[in-house]
Coordinates of C-alpha atoms and ligand atoms in Angstrom, one line a residue:
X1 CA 0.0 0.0 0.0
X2 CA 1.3 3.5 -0.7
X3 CA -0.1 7.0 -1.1
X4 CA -0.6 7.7 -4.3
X5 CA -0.7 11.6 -3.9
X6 CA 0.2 14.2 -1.2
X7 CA -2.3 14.8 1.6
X8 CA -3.2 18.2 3.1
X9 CA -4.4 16.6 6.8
X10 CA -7.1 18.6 8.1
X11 CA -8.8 16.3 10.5
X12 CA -6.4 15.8 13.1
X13 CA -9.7 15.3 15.5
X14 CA -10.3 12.3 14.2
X15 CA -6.8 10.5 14.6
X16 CA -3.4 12.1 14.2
X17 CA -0.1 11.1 12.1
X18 CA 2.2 8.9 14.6
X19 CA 5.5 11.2 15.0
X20 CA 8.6 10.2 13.8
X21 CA 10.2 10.0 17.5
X22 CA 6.9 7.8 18.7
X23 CA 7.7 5.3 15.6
X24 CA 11.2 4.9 16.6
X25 CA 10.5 4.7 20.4
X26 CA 8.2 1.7 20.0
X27 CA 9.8 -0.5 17.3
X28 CA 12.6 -1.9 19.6
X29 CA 9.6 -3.8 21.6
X30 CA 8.3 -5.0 18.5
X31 CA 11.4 -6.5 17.2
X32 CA 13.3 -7.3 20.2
X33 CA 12.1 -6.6 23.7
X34 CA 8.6 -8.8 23.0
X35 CA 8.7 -10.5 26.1
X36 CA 5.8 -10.3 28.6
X37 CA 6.2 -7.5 31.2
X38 CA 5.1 -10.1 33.7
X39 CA 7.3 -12.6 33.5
X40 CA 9.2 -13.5 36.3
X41 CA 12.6 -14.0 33.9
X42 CA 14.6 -10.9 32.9
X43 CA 13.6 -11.2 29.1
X44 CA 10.4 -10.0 30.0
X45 CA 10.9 -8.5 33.5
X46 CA 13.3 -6.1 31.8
X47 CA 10.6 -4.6 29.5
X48 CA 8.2 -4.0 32.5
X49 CA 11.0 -0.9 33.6
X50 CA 9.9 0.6 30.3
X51 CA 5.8 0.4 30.8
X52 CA 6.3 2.1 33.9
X53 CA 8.4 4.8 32.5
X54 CA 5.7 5.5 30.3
X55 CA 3.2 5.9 33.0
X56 CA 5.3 8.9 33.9
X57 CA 5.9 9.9 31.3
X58 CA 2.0 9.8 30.7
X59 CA 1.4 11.0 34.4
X60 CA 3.5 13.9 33.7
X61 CA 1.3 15.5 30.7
X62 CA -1.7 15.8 33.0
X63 CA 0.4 16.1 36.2
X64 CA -0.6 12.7 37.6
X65 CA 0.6 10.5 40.4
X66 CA 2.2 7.3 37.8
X67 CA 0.0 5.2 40.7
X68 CA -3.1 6.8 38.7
X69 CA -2.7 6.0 35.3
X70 CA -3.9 2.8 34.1
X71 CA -3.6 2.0 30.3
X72 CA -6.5 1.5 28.7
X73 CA -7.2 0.2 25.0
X74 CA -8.6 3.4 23.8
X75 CA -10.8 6.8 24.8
X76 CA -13.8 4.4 24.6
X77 CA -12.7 1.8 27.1
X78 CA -11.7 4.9 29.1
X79 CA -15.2 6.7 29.2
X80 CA -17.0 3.3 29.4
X81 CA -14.7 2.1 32.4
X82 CA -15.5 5.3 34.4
X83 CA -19.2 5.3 34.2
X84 CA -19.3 1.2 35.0
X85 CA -17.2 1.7 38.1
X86 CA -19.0 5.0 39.3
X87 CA -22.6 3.0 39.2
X88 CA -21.2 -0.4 40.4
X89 CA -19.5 1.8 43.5
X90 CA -22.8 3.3 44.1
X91 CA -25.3 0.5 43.9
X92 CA -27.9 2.7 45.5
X93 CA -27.5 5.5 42.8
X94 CA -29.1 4.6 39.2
X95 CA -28.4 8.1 37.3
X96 CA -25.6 9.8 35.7
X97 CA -25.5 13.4 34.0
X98 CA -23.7 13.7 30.8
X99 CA -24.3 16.3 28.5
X100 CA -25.6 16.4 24.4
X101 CA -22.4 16.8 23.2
X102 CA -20.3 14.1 23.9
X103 CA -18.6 12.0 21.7
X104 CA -20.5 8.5 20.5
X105 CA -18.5 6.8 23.6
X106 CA -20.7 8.1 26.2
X107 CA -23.5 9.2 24.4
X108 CA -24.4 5.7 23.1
X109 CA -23.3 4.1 26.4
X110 CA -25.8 6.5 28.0
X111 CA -28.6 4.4 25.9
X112 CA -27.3 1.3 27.0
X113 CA -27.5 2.2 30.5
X114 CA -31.2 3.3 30.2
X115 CA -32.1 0.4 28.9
X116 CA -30.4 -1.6 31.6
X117 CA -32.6 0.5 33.9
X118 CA -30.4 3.4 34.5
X119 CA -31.8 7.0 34.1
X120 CA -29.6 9.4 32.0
X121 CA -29.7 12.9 31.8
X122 CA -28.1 14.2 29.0
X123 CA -27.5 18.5 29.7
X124 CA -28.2 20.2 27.0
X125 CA -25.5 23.4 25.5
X126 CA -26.6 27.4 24.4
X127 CA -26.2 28.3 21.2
X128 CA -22.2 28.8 21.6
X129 CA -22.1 25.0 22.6
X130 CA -21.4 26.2 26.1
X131 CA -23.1 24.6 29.3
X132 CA -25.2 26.1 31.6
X133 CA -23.9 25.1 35.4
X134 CA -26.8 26.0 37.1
X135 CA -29.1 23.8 35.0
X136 CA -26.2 20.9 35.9
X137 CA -26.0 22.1 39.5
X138 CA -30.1 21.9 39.3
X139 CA -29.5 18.0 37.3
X140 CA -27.8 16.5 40.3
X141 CA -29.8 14.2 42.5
X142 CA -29.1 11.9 45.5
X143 CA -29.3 8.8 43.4
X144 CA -27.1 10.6 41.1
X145 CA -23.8 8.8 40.7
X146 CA -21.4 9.9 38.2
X147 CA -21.4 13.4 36.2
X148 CA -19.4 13.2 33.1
X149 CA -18.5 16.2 31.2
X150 CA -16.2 16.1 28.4
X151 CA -13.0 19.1 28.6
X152 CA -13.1 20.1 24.9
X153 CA -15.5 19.0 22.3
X154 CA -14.2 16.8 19.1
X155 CA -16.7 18.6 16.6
X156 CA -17.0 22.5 17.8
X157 CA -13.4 22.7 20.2
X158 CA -15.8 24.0 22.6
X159 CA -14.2 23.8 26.1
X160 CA -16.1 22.8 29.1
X161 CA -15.0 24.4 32.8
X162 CA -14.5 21.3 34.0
X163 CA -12.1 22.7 37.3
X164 CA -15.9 24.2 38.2
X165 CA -17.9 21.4 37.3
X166 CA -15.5 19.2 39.6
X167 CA -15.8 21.5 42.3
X168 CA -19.7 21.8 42.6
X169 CA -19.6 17.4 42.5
X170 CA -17.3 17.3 45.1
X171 CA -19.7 19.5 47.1
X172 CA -22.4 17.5 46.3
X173 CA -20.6 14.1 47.1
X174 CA -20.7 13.4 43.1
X175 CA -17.8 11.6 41.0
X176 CA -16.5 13.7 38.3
X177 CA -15.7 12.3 35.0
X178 CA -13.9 14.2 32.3
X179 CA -13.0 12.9 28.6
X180 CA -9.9 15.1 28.0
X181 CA -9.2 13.3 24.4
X182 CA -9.1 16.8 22.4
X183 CA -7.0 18.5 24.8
X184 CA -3.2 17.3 25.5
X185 CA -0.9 19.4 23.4
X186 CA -3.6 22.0 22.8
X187 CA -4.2 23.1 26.8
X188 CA -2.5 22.3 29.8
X189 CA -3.7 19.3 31.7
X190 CA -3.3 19.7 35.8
X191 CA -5.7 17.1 37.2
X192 CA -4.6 18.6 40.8
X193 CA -6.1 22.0 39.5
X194 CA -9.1 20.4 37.6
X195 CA -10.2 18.2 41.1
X196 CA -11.7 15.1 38.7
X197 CA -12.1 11.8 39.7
X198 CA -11.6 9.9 36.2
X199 CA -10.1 11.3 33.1
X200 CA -9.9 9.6 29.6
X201 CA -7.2 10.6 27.0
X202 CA -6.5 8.0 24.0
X203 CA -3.1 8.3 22.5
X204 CA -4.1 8.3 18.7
X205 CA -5.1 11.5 19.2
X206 CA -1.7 12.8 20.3
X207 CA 0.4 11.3 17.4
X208 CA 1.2 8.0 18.9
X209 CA -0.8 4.5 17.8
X210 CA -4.6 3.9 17.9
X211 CA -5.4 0.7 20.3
X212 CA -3.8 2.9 23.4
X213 CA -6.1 5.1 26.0
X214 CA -5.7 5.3 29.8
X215 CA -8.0 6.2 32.4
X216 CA -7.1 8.6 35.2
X217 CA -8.3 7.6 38.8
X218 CA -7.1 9.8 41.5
X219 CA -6.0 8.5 44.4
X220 CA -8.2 6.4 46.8
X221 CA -11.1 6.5 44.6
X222 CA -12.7 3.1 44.6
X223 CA -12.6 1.5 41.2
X224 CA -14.2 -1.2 39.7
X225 CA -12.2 -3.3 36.8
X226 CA -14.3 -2.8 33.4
X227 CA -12.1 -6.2 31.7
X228 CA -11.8 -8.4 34.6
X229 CA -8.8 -11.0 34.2
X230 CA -5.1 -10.8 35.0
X231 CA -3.8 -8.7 37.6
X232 CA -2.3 -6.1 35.2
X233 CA -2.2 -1.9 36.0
X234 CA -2.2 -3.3 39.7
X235 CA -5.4 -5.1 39.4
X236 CA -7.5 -2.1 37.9
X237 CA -7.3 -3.7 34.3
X238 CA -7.2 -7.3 33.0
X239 CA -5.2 -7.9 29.8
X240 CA -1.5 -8.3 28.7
X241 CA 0.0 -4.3 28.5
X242 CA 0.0 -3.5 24.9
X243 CA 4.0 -2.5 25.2
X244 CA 4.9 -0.9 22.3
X245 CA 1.9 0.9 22.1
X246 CA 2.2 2.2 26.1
X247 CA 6.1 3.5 25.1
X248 CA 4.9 4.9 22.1
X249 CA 1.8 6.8 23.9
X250 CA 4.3 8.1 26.9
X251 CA 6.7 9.6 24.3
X252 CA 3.9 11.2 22.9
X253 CA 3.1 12.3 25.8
X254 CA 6.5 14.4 26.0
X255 CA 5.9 15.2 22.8
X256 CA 2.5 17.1 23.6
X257 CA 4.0 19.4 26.4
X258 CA 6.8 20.1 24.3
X259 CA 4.7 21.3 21.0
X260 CA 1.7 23.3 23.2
X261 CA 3.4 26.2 22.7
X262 CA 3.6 25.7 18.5
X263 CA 0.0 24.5 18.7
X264 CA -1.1 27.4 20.5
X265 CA 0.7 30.0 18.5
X266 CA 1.8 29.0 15.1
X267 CA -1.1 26.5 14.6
X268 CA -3.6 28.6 16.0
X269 CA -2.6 31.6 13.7
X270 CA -3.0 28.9 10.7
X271 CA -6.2 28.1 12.0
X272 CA -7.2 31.8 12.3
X273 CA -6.0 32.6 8.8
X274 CA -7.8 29.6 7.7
X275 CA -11.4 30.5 9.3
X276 CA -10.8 34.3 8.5
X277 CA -10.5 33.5 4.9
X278 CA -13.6 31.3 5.0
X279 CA -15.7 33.6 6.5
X280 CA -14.4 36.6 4.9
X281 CA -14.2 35.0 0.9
X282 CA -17.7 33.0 1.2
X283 CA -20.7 34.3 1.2
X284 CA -23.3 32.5 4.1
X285 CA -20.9 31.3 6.4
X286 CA -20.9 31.0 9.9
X287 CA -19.0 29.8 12.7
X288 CA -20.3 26.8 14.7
X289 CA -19.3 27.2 18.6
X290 CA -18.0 29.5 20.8
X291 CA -14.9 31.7 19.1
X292 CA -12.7 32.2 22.5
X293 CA -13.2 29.5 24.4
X294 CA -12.2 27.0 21.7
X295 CA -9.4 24.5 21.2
X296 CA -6.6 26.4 19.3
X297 CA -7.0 24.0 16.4
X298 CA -10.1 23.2 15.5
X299 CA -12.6 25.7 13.1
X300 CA -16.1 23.8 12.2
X301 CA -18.1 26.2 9.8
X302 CA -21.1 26.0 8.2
X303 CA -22.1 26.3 4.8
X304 CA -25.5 27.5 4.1
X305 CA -27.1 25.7 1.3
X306 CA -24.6 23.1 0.7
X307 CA -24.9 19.2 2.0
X308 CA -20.8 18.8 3.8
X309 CA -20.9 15.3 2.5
X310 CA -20.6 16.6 -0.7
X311 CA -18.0 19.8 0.2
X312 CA -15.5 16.9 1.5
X313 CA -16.5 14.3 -1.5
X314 CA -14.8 17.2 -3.8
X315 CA -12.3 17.8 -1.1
X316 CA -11.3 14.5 -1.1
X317 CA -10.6 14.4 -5.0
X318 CA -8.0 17.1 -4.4
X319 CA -6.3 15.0 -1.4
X320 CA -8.1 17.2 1.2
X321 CA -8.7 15.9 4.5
X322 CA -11.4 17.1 6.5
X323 CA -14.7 15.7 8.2
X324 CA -18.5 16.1 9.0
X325 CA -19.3 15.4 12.7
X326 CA -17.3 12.9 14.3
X327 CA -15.8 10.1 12.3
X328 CA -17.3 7.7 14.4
X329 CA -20.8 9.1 12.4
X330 CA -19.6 9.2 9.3
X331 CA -21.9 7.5 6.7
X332 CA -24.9 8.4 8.9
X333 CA -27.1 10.9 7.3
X334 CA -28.5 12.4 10.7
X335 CA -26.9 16.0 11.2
X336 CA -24.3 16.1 14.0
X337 CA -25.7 15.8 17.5
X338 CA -23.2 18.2 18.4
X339 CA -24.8 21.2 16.0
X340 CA -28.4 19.9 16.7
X341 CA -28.0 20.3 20.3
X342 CA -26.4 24.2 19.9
X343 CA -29.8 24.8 18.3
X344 CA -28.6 24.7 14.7
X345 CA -31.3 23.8 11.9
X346 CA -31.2 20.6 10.8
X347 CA -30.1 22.0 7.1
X348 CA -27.3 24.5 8.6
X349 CA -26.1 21.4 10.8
X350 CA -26.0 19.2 7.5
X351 CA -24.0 21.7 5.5
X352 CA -20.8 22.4 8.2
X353 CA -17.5 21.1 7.5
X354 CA -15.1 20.4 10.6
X355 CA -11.3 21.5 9.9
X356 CA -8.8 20.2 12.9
X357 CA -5.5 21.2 12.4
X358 CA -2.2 19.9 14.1
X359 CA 2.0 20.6 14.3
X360 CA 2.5 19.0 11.2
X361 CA 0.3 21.3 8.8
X362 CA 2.1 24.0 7.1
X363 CA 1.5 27.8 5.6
X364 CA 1.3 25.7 2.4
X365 CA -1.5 23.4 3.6
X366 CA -3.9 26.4 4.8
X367 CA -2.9 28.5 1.0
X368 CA -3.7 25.2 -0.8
X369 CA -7.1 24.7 1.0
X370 CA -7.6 28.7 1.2
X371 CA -7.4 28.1 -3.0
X372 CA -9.5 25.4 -3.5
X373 CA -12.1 25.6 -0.7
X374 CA -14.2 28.8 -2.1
X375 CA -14.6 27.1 -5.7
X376 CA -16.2 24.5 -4.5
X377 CA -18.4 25.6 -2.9
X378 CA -19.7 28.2 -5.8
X379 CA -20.0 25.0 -8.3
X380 CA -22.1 23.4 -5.1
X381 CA -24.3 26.3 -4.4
X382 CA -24.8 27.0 -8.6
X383 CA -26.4 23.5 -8.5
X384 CA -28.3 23.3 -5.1
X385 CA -32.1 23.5 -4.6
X386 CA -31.8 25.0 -0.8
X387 CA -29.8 27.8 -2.8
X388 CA -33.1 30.8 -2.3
X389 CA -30.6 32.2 -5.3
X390 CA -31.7 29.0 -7.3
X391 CA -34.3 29.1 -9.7
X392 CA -35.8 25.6 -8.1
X393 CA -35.6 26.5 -4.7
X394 CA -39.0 26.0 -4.1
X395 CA -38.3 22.2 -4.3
X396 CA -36.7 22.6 -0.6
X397 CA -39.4 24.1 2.1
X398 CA -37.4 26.2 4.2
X399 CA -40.2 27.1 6.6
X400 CA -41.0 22.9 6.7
X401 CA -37.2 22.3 7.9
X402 CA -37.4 24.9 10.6
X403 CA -40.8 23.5 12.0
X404 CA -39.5 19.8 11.8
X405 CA -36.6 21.1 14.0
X406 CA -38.6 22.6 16.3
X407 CA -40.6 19.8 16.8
X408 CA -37.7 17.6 17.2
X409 CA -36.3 20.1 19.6
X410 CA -39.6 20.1 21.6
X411 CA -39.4 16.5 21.8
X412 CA -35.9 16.5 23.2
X413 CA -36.6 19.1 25.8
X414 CA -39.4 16.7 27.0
X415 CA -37.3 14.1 27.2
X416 CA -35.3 16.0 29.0
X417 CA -37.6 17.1 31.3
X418 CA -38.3 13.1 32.5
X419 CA -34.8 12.3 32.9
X420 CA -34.5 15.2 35.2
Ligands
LIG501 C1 -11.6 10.2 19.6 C2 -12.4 10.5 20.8 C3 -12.8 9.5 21.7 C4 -12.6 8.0 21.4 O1 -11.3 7.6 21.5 P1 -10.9 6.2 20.9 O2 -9.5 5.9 21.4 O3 -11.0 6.3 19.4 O4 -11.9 5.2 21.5 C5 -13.5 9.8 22.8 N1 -13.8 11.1 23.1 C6 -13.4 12.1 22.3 C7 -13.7 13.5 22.7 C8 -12.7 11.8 21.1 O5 -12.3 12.8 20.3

């Protein structure tokens, strides 16, 4: 397999390119150092020095106690680990607050829970994708067990004051759960300052291998194993380590606190020109989320009558890289939960395009897309029937859309309403 032409990677949300260092940290324990970190002889015993330099290495980026970490198989396992131990810790508690934004890993394991019985209130996010605390503060109940509230969102970069939200669930006797996938290398991590009780981060997202997460559980927290089996992370997490892929995610982890300060300056002025351009050279564009308090990579814009499927189908013919929604959706034609719940119309939701940028993109990347981006989207409009510039636009009935959203909205809010 090879690439046939060059890529402009625009979607580092989705997964990022393993760095160069990560490669070369983990190949000696494929080739040579395979032995199992829990053997008793000194072929494998010797590689178990290396898993736990990792977990400082990994403890470091979010300023962790190593004791803390336990490596995980991904994000998902993470998230879905947390929420399991929080109710089976509780057994008098059946809910858990989540919010409408949160990536497919909770948001679908939410569904699962209520039909196991569970109640699940997911909190819904203003027009800015921000939360509203009080209507979280007014969420929590005595049964409630868990709240989980993600750091920064994967579509919008929308961040979430989790430091807050931990504070007012430690005053209510409530674990805190954060997924912080989007954030190392974009904003400090401190779990000390933050005050959580379970943090997810998955290492594909911070240029090391997919197949590698961990879970944060601060110290003395009682925790429940999710894969039950061996007595691996200290009995917290069944399962032979995955050693290359833990020495690959802790030097990955250095890597993120050494490139924060490119990511927040050089990449976020990229981003910047990028969404500046957008906005300013295309007609009927908006941004999607809140401009400040935003990851410093991530623009998601929206492309009134346009469908995004089709924007990234011509994107992809020029070796553009870029998503709808989460990848984990892709291929559904539902608009993103993430836009529906900030109150977008279904058809304004349908038509945004996320762009997630990352250390490796180049001036060159953002001209090339800068160049390309705005003709597409002419040819698109000149032959689409939500155009109110096109002669057929009567096909699409604006006012209908609008009313179906309410309606769907309405239904949401009562929803709502019974899970609260
Ligand atoms: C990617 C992502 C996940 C899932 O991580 P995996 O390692 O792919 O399971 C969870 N949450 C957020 C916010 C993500 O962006």
């Amino acid at each position: 397999m090879s690439l046939s032409k060059p890529i402009y990677y625009f979607d580092n949300n989705a997964t990022t390119r393993v760095a160069p260092e990560v490669v070369d940290a983990m190949l000696p324990f494929l080739r040579e150092f395979w032995g199992n970190p829990s053997s008793a002889y000194a072929f494998g015993a010797q590689v178990h020095g290396h898993v736990e330099r990792a977990r400082e290495q990994v403890a470091g980026l979010i300023h962790a106690d190593p004791k803390e970490v336990v490596f995980t198989s991904c994000g998902t396992e993470s998230n879905n680990s947390a929420f399991n131990s929080a109710l089976y810790m509780n057994p008098g508690k059946k809910h858990v607050i989540t919010t409408a934004v949160e990536h497919s890993a909770n948001m679908n394991f939410g569904e699962y829970l209520q039909k196991r019985g569970h109640d699940v209130t997911y909190l819904p996010v203003e027009s800015d994708g921000q939360l509203d605390l009080h209507l979280l503060e007014k969420s929590i109940r005595p049964d409630t067990a868990l709240v989980s509230v993600m750091m920064a969102n994967n579509e919008t970069g929308v961040i979430f004051p989790i430091a807050e939200i931990a504070a007012l669930c430690r005053s209510r006797g409530v674990l805190c759960h954060t997924d912080a996938v989007q954030v190392p290398g974009k904003l400090r991590i401190d779990v000390k300052e933050l005050g959580v009780d379970f943090l997810s981060l998955s290492a594909h997202k911070l240029h090391a291998p997919k197949g590698i997460g961990m879970l944060y559980i601060k110290r003395r927290t009682r925790f429940q194993p999710y894969l039950i089996g061996g007595h691996q992370e200290r009995g917290r997490r069944g399962g032979t380590e995955s050693v290359a892929n833990i020495v690959a995610f802790g030097r990955a982890a250095e890597l993120a606190q050494a490139t924060l300060e490119d990511e927040n300056t050089r990449v976020r002025a990229l981003r910047d020109r990028l969404e500046q351009h957008i906005l300013a050279t295309i007609p009927n564009t908006v941004r999607n989320g809140h401009r400040d308090l935003r990851l410093p990579n991530t623009a998601n814009i929206a492309f009134d009558f346009v469908e995004a499927e089709a924007v990234l189908l011509l994107l992809d013919q020029l070796g553009i890289c870029a998503s709808s929604g989460s990848a984990c959706t892709t291929g559904s034609l539902d608009p993103s939960h993430v836009l529906t719940a900030m109150g977008l119309p279904p058809m304004r939701a349908r038509g945004s395009v996320r762009f997630s940028l990352g250390i490796y993109n180049t001036d060159a990347d953002v001209d090339y897309l800068c160049a390309k981006l705005p003709p597409i989207i002419q040819r698109l409009r000149d032959i689409s029937p939500l155009n109110p510039d096109h002669p057929d636009n009567d096909k699409y009935d604006i006012a209908k859309a609008r009313a179906d959203h309410e309606r769907e909205q309405a239904a949401e809010k009562e929803r709502e309403v019974v899970a609260v």
